[in-house]
Short mmCIF file of C-alpha atoms and ligand atoms in Angstrom, two decimals:
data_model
loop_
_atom_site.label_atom_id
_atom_site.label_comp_id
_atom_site.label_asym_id
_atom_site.label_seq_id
_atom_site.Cartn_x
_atom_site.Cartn_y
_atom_site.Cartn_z
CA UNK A 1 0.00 0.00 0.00
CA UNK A 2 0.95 3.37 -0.53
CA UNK A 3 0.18 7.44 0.23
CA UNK A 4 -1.61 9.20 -2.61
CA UNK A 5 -3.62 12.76 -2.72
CA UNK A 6 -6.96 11.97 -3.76
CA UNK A 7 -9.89 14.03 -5.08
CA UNK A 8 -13.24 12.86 -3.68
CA UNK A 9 -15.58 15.67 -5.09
CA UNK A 10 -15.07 18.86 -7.17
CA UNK A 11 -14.10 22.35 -5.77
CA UNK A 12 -12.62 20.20 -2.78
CA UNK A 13 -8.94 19.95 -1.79
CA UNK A 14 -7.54 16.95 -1.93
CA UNK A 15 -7.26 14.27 0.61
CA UNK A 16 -4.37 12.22 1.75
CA UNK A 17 -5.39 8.31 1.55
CA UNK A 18 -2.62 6.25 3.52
CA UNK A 19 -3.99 2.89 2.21
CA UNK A 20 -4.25 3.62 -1.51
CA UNK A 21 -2.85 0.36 -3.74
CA UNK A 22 0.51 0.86 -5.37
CA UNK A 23 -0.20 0.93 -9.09
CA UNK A 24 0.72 -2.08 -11.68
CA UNK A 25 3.10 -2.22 -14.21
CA UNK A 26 0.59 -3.77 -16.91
CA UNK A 27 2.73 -3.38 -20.07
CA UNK A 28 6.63 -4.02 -21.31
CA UNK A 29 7.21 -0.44 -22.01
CA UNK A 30 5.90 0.23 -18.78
CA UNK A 31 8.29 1.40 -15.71
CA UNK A 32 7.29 1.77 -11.79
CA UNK A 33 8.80 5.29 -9.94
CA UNK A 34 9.03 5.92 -6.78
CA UNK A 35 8.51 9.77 -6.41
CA UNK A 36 10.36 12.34 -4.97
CA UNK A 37 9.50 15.58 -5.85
CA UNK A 38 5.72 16.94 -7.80
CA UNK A 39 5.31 19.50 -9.90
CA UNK A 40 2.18 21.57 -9.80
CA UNK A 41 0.24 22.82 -12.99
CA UNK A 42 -2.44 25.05 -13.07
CA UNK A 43 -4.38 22.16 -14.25
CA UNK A 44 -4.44 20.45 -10.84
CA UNK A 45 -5.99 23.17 -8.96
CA UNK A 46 -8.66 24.30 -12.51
CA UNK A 47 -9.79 21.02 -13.41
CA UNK A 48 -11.45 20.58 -9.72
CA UNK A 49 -12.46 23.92 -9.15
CA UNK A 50 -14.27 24.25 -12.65
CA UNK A 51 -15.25 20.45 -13.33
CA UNK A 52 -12.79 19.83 -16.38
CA UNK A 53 -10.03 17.19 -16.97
CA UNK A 54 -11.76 14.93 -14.50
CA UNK A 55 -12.91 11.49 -15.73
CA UNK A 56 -13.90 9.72 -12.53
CA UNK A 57 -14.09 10.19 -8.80
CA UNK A 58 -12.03 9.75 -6.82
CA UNK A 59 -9.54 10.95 -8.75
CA UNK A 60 -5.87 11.08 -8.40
CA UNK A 61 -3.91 14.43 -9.60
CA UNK A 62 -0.68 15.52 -10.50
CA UNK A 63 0.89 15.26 -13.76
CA UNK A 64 4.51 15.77 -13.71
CA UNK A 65 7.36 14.24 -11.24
CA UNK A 66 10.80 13.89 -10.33
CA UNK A 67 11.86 10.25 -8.82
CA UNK A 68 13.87 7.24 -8.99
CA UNK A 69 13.17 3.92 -11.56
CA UNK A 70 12.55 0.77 -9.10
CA UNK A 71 11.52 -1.44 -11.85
CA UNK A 72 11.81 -1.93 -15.51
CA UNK A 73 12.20 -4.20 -17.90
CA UNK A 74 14.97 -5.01 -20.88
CA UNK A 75 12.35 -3.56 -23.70
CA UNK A 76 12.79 -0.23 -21.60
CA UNK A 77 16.58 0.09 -22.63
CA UNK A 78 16.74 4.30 -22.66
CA UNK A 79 15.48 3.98 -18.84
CA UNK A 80 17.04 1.65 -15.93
CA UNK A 81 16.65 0.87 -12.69
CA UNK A 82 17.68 3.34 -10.20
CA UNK A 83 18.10 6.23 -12.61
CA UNK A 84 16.56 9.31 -12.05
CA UNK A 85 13.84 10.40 -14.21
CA UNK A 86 11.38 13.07 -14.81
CA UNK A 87 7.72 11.31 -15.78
CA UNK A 88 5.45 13.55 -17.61
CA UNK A 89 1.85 12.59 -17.18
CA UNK A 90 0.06 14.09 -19.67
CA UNK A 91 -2.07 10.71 -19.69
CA UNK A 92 -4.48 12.20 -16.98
CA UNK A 93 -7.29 9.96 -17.62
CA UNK A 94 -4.87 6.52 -16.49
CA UNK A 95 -4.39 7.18 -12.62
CA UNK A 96 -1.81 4.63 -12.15
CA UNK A 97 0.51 7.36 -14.00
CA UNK A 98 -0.72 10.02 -11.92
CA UNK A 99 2.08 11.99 -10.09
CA UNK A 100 0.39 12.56 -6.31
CA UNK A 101 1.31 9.42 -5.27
CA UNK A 102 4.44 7.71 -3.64
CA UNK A 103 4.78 5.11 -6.46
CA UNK A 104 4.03 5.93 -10.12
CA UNK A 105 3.85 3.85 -13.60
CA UNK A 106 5.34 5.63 -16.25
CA UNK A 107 5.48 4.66 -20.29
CA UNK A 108 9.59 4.73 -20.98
CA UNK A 109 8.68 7.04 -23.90
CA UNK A 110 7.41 9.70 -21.57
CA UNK A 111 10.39 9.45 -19.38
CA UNK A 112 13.12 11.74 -19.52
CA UNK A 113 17.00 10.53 -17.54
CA UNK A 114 17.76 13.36 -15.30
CA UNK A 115 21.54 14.50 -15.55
CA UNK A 116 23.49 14.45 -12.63
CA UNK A 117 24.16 18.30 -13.44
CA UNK A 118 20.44 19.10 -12.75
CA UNK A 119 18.60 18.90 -9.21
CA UNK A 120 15.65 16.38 -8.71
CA UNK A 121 13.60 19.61 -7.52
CA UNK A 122 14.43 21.73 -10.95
CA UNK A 123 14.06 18.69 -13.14
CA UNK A 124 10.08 18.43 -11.40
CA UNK A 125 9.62 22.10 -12.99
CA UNK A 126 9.89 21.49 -16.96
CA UNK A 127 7.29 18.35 -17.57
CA UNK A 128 4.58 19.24 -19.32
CA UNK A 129 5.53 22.96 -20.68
CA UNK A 130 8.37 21.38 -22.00
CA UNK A 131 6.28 18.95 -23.69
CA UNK A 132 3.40 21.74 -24.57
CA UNK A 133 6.29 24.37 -25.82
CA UNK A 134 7.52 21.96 -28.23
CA UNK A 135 4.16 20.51 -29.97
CA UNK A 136 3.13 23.94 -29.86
CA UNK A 137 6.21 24.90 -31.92
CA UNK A 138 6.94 21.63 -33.98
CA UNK A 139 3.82 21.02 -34.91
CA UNK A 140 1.42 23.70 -34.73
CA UNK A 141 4.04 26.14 -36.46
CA UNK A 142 6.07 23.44 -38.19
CA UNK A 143 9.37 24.42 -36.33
CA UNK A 144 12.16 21.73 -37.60
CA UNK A 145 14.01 21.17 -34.03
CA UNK A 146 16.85 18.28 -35.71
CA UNK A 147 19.63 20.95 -35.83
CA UNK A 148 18.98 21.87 -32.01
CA UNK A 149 20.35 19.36 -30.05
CA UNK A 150 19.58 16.88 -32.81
CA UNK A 151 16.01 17.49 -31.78
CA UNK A 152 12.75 16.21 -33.67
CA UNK A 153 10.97 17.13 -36.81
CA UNK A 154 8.02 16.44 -35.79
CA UNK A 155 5.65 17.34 -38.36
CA UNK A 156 7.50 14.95 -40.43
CA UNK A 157 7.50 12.45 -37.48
CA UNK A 158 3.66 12.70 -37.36
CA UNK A 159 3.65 12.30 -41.34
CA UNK A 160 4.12 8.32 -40.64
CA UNK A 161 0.63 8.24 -38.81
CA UNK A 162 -1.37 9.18 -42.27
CA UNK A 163 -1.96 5.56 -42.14
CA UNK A 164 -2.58 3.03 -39.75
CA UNK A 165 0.63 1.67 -39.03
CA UNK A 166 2.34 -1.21 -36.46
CA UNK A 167 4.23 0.89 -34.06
CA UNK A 168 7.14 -1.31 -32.57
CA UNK A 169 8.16 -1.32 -29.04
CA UNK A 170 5.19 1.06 -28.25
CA UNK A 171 1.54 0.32 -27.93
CA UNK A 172 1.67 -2.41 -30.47
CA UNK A 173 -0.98 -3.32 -33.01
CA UNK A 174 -2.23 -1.24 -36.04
CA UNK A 175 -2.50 2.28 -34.38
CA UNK A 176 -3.95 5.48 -35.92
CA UNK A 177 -4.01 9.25 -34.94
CA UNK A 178 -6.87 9.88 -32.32
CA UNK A 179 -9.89 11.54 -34.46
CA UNK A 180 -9.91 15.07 -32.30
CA UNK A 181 -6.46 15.93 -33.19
CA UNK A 182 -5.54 14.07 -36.33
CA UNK A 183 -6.55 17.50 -38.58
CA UNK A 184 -4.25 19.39 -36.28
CA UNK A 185 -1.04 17.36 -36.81
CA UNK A 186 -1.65 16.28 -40.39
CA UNK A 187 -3.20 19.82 -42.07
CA UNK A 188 -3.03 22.40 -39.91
CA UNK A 189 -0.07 23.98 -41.69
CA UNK A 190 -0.46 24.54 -45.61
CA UNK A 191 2.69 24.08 -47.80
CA UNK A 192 5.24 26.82 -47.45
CA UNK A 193 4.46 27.74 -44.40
CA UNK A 194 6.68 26.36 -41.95
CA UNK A 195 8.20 28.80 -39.25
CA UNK A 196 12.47 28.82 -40.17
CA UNK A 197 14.94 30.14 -38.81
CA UNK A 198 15.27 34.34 -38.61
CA UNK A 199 10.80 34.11 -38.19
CA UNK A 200 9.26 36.11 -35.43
CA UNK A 201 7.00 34.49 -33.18
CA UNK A 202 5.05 36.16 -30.51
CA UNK A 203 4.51 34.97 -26.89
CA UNK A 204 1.95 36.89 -25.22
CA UNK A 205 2.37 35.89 -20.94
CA UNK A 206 5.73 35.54 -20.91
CA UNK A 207 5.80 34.99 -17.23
CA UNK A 208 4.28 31.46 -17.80
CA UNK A 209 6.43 28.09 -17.29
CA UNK A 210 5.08 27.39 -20.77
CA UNK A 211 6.15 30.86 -22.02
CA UNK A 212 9.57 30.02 -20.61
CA UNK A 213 10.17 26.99 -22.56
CA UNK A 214 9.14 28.22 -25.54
CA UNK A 215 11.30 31.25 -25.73
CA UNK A 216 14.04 29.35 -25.29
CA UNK A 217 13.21 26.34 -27.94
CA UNK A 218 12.23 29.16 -30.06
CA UNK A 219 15.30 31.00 -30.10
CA UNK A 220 17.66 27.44 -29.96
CA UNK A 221 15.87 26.80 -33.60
CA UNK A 222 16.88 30.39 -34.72
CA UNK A 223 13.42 32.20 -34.40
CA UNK A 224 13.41 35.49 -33.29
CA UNK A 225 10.68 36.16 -30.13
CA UNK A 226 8.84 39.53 -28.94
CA UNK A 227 7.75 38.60 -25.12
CA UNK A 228 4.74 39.95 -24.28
CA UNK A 229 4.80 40.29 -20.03
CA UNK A 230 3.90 42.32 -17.54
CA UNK A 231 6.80 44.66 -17.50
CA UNK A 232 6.35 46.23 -14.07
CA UNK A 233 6.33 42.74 -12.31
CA UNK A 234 8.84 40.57 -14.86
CA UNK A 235 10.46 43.11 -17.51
CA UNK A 236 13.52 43.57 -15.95
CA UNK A 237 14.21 39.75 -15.21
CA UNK A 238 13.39 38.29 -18.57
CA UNK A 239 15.94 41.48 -20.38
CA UNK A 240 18.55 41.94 -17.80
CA UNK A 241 21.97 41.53 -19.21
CA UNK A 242 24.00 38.49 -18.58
CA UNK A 243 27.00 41.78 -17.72
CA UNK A 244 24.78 43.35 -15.30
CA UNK A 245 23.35 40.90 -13.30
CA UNK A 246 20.79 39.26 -15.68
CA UNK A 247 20.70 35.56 -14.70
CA UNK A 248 17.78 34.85 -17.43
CA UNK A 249 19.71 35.58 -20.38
CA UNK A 250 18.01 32.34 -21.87
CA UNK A 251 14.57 33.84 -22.23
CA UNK A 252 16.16 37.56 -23.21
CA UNK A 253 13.60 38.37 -26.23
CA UNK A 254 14.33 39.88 -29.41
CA UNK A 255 11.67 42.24 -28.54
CA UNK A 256 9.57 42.94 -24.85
CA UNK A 257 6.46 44.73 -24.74
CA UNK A 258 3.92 45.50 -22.06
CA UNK A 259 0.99 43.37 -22.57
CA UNK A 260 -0.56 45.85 -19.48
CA UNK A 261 -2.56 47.70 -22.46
CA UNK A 262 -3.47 44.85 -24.75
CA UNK A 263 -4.59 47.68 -27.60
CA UNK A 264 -0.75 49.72 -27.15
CA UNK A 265 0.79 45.91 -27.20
CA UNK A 266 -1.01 44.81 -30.21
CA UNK A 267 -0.51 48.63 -32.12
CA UNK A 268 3.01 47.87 -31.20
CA UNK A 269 3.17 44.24 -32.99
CA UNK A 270 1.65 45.86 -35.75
CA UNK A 271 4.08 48.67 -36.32
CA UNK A 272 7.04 47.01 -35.51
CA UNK A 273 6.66 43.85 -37.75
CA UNK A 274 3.89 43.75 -39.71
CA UNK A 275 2.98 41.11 -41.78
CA UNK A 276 6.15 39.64 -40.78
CA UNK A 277 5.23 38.46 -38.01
CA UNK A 278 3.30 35.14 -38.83
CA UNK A 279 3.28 33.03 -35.55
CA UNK A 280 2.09 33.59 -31.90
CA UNK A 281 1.67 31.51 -28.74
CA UNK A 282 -0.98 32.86 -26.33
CA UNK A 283 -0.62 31.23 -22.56
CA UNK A 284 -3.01 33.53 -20.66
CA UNK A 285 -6.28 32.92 -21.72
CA UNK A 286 -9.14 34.23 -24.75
CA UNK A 287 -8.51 37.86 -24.73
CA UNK A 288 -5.01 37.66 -25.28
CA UNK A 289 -5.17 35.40 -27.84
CA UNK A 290 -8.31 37.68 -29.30
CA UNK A 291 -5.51 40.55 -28.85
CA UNK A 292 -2.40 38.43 -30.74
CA UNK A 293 -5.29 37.29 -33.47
CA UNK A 294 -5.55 41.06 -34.48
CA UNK A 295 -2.01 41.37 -34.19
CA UNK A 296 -1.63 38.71 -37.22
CA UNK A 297 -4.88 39.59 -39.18
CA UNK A 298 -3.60 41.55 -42.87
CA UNK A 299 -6.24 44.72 -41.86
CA UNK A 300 -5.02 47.90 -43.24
CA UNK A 301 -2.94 49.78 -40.49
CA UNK A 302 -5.56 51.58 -38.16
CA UNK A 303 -5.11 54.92 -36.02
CA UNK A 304 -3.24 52.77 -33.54
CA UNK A 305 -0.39 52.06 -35.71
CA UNK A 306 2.19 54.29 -34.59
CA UNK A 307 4.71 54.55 -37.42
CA UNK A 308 8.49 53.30 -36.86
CA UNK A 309 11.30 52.69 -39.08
CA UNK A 310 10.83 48.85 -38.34
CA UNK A 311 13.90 46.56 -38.99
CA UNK A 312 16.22 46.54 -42.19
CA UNK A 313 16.31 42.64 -42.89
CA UNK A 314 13.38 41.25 -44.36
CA UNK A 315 11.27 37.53 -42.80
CA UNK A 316 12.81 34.65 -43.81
CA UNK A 317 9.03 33.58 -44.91
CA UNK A 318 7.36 36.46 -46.17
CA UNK A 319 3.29 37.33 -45.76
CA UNK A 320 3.54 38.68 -49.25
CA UNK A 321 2.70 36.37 -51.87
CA UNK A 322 6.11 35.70 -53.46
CA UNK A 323 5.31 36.24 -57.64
CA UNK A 324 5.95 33.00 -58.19
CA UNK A 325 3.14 31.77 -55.39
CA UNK A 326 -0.22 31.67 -55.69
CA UNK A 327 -1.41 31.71 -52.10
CA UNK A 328 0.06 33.92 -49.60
CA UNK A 329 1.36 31.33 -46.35
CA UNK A 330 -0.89 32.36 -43.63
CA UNK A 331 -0.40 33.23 -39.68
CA UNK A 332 -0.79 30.71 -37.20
CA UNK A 333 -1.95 31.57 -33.68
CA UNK A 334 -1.80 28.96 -30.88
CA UNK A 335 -4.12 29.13 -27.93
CA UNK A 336 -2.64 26.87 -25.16
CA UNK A 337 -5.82 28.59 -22.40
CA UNK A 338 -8.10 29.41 -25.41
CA UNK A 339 -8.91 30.70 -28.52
CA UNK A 340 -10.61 33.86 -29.68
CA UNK A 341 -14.53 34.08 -30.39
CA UNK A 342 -13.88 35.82 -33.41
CA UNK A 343 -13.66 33.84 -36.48
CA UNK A 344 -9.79 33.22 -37.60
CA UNK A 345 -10.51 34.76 -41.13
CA UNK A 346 -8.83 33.58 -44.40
CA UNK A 347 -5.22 34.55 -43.44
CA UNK A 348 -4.97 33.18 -39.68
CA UNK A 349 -5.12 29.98 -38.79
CA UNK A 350 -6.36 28.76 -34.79
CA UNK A 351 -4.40 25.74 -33.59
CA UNK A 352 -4.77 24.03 -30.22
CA UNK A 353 -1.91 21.94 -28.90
CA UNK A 354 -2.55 17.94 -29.62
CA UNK A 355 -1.24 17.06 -26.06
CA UNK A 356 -1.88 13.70 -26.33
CA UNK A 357 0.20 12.74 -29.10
CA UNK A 358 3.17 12.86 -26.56
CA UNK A 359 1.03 9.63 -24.98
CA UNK A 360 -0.14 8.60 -27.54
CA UNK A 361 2.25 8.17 -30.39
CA UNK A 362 5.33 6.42 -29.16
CA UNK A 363 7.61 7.83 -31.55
CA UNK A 364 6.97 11.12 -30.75
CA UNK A 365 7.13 10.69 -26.97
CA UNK A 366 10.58 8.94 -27.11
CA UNK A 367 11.62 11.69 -29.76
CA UNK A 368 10.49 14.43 -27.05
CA UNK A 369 11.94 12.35 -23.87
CA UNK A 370 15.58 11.48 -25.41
CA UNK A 371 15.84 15.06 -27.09
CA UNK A 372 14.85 16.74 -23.54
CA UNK A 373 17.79 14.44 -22.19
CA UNK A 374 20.06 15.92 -24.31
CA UNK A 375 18.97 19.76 -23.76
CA UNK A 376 19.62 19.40 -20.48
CA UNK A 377 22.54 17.01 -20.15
CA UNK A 378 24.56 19.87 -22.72
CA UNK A 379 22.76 22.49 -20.69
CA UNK A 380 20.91 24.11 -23.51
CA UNK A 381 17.55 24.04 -21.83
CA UNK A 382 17.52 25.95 -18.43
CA UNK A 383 14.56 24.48 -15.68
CA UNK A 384 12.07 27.78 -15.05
CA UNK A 385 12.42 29.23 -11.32
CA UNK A 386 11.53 27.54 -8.21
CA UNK A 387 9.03 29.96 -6.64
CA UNK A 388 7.82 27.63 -4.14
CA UNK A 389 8.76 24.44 -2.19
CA UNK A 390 6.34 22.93 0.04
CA UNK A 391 6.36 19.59 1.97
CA UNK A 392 4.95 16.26 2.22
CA UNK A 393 1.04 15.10 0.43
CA UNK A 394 -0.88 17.70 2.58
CA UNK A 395 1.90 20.21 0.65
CA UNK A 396 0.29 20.02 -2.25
CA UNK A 397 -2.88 21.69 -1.03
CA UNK A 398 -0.80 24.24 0.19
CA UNK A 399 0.73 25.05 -3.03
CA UNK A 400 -2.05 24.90 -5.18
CA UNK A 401 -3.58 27.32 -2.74
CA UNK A 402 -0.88 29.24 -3.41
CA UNK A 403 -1.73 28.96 -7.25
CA UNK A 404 -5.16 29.76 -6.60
CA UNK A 405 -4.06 33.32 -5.33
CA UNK A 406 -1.75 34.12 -8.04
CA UNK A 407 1.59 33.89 -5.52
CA UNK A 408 3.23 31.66 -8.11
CA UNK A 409 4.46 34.22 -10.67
CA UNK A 410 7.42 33.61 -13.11
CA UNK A 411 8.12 29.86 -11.66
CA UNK A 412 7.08 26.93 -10.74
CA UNK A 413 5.71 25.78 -7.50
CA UNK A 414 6.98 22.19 -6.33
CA UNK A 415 6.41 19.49 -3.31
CA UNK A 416 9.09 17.67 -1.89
CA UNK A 417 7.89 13.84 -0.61
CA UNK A 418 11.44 12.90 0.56
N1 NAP B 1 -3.42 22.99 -23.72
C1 NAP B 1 -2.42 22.38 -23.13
O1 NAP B 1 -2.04 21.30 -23.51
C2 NAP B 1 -1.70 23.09 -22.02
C3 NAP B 1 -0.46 22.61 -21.58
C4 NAP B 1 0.20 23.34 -20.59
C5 NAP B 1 -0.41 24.46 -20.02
N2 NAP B 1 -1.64 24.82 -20.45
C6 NAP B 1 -2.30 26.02 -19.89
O2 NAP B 1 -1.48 27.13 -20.19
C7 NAP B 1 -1.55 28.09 -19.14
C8 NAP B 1 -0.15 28.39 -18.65
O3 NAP B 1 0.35 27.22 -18.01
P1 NAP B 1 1.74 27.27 -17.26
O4 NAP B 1 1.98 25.97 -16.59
O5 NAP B 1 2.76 27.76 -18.20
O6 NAP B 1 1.40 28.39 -16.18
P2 NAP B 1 2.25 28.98 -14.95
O7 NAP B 1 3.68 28.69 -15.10
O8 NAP B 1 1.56 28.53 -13.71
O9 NAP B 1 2.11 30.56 -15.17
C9 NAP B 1 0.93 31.19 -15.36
C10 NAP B 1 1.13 32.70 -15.22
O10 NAP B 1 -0.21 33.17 -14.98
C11 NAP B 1 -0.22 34.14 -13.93
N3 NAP B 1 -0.97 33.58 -12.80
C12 NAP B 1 -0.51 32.88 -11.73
N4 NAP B 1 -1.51 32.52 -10.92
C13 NAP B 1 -2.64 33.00 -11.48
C14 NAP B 1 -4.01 32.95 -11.11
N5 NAP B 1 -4.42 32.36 -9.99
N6 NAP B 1 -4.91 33.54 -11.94
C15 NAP B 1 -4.51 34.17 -13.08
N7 NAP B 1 -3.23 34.25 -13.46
C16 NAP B 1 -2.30 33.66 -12.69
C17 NAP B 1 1.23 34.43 -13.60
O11 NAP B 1 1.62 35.50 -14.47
P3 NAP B 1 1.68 37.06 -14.03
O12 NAP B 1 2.17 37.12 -12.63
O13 NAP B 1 2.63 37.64 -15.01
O14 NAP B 1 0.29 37.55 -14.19
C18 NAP B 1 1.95 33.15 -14.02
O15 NAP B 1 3.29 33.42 -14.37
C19 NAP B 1 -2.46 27.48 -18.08
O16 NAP B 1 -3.77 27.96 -18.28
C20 NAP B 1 -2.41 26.00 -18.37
O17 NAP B 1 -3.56 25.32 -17.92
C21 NAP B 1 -2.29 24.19 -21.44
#
């Protein structure tokens, strides 16, 4: 038997169970954790207090880790036993892989070796923005990650799942792309329109853990990033100098901007880049992904475009229709918290994050889990901030309290078990 936190009813904290069964290893790809230090996402403290993301009561929460491999077999060969590992749950609706509980099952493919270099408590922080950073990048805007730490390609990785197909050493058996996302991965992008290096793309809550990780697997691909933050409370930290004190060089943007005024920020995306700018990543929620949509819409310049000399070079990928094209590639706009109400229009496209594919598809969760390895193991991806440590199960309700109130800002909040 085992601890776990358990949810008995919505908009309830969740309970400590001492006597909670320790959860099987039911497949060879399968490994069995014994956890150390949790993670908390907004999700855990949301999907109870608005009734989402729950599939049966009681419920166990928690979707990303830090802990130790106690059992796994030879087909596992990436992950042994006694290594440390992160284990990214993003399969919330199996509760053996949940991550408030002493002993977890993990798939190997969504298990990432933690280098000796990096502490068990930052290594809990990067899970599932890591994992939401890069899908929203690779495959929602087509970013090619295999000169970046010999990352993925993953739209090309996805590519293979057109048909039904036998995937070996994963789930086995003819496997397909889930219904709900399979128009995402397979057509969301038209040809051309790939983001390459030297394209801008826009992140509008930069203070995010999400935000974080994709600034910096943005710029490690070559793209060029305007931060959109809350400049009184992060704007320093995120463009400090490395020379004078800056310790987040990693996340410096090419451009910052206030998103305090969402009309001034978007007036200012407008004048500075224009049509060049052909990607954004919203974190925050519908308005400010309403605000970025306008930002990428080809309107005529209103009143609010103040007028600036802009920058000399031109996009790598161009809005204008090259002479030789006949359609013009259009903006993407990913909503990781929402999308706008408006209607995208006939030159932006909406894209949600398919999540799941990191479960789901083998291939691309071993592609994510070894290539995280590497970023951090050559120290190319920095963890975000530890805002918060709390201890022990009944920690956790003190940390997603701490969520709740909007104390963890520009970090992560994490709970030690041991
Ligand atoms: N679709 C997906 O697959 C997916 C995956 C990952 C995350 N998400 C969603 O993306 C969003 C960002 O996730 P994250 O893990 O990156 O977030 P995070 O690191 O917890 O950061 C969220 C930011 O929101 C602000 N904030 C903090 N507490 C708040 C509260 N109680 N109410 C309102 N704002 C608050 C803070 O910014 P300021 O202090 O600057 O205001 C904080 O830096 C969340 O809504 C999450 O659920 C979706």
């Amino acid at each position: 038997m085992q601890k776990a936190a358990v949810l008995r009813s919505l908009k309830q904290p969740y309970l400590v169970d001492h006597d909670c069964a320790v959860p099987k290893v039911l497949h060879e790809w399968e490994i069995l954790v014994k956890s150390h230090v949790i993670g908390l996402n907004p999700i855990d403290w949301k999907a109870p207090d608005f009734g989402f993301g729950i599939p049966t009561l009681p419920y166990t929460g928690g979707r990303e880790l830090a802990g130790r491999v106690i059992q796994a077999s030879k087909s596992t060969s990436r992950v042994k036993e006694g290594d440390n590992v992160i284990c990214i749950s993003t399969d919330y609706r199996d509760l053996r892989k949940a991550a408030y509980q002493e002993y977890v099952v993990s798939s190997s493919f969504n298990t990432v070796r933690i280098p000796s270099s990096v502490p068990l408590q930052s290594a809990a922080t990067l899970g599932v923005a890591f994992v939401a950073a890069a899908l929203a990048l690779g495959i929602c805007m087509g970013v090619d990650f295999s000169h970046t730490a010999d990352g993925p390609d993953l739209l090309e990785l996805v590519q293979k799942y057109q048909q039904p197909f036998s995937s070996p050493g994963g789930k086995g058996g003819s496997y397909q792309l889930p219904e709900d996302i399979r128009a995402e991965c397979l057509e969301g992008l038209g040809p051309g329109e790939r983001a390459l290096p030297g394209d801008w793309v826009a992140i509008w809550g930069g203070s995010s853990t999400s935000a974080n990780l994709a600034v910096q697997l943005a710029r490690l691909a070559g793209l060029r990033v305007v931060t959109l933050v809350d400049t009184a409370k992060h704007g320093l930290r995120l463009s400090a100098p490395h020379h004078d004190g800056g310790k987040h060089a990693h996340l410096r943007p090419d451009l910052l901007v206030d998103s305090h005024d969402p009309d001034r920020a978007v007036a200012i995306l407008r004048a500075s880049l224009g049509p060049r700018l052909r990607f954004a990543l919203d974190t925050r929620g519908r308005d400010s992904a309403a605000a970025l949509g306008r930002a990428l819409r080809q309107e005529a310049p209103g009143d609010d475009v103040v007028k600036g000399p802009g920058l000399d070079s031109a996009p790598v990928t161009p809005r204008q229709s090259p002479r030789t094209s006949k359609v013009a590639p259009r903006a993407h706009l990913v909503g990781l918290t929402g999308l706008p109400k408006e209607p995208a229009g006939e030159d932006v496209v909406y894209h949600t994050v398919p999540i799941k594919l990191y479960h789901e598809a083998p291939e691309v969760g071993e592609a994510l889990s070894s290539w995280l390895e590497r970023l951090l193991e050559t120290g190319a991806l920095v963890p975000p901030d530890i805002i918060a440590v709390e201890q022990g199960f009944d920690g956790i309700n003190v940390g997603l309290d701490r969520m709740r109130r909007g104390e963890i800002s520009g970090g992560k909040a994490v709970v030690v078990l041991q």
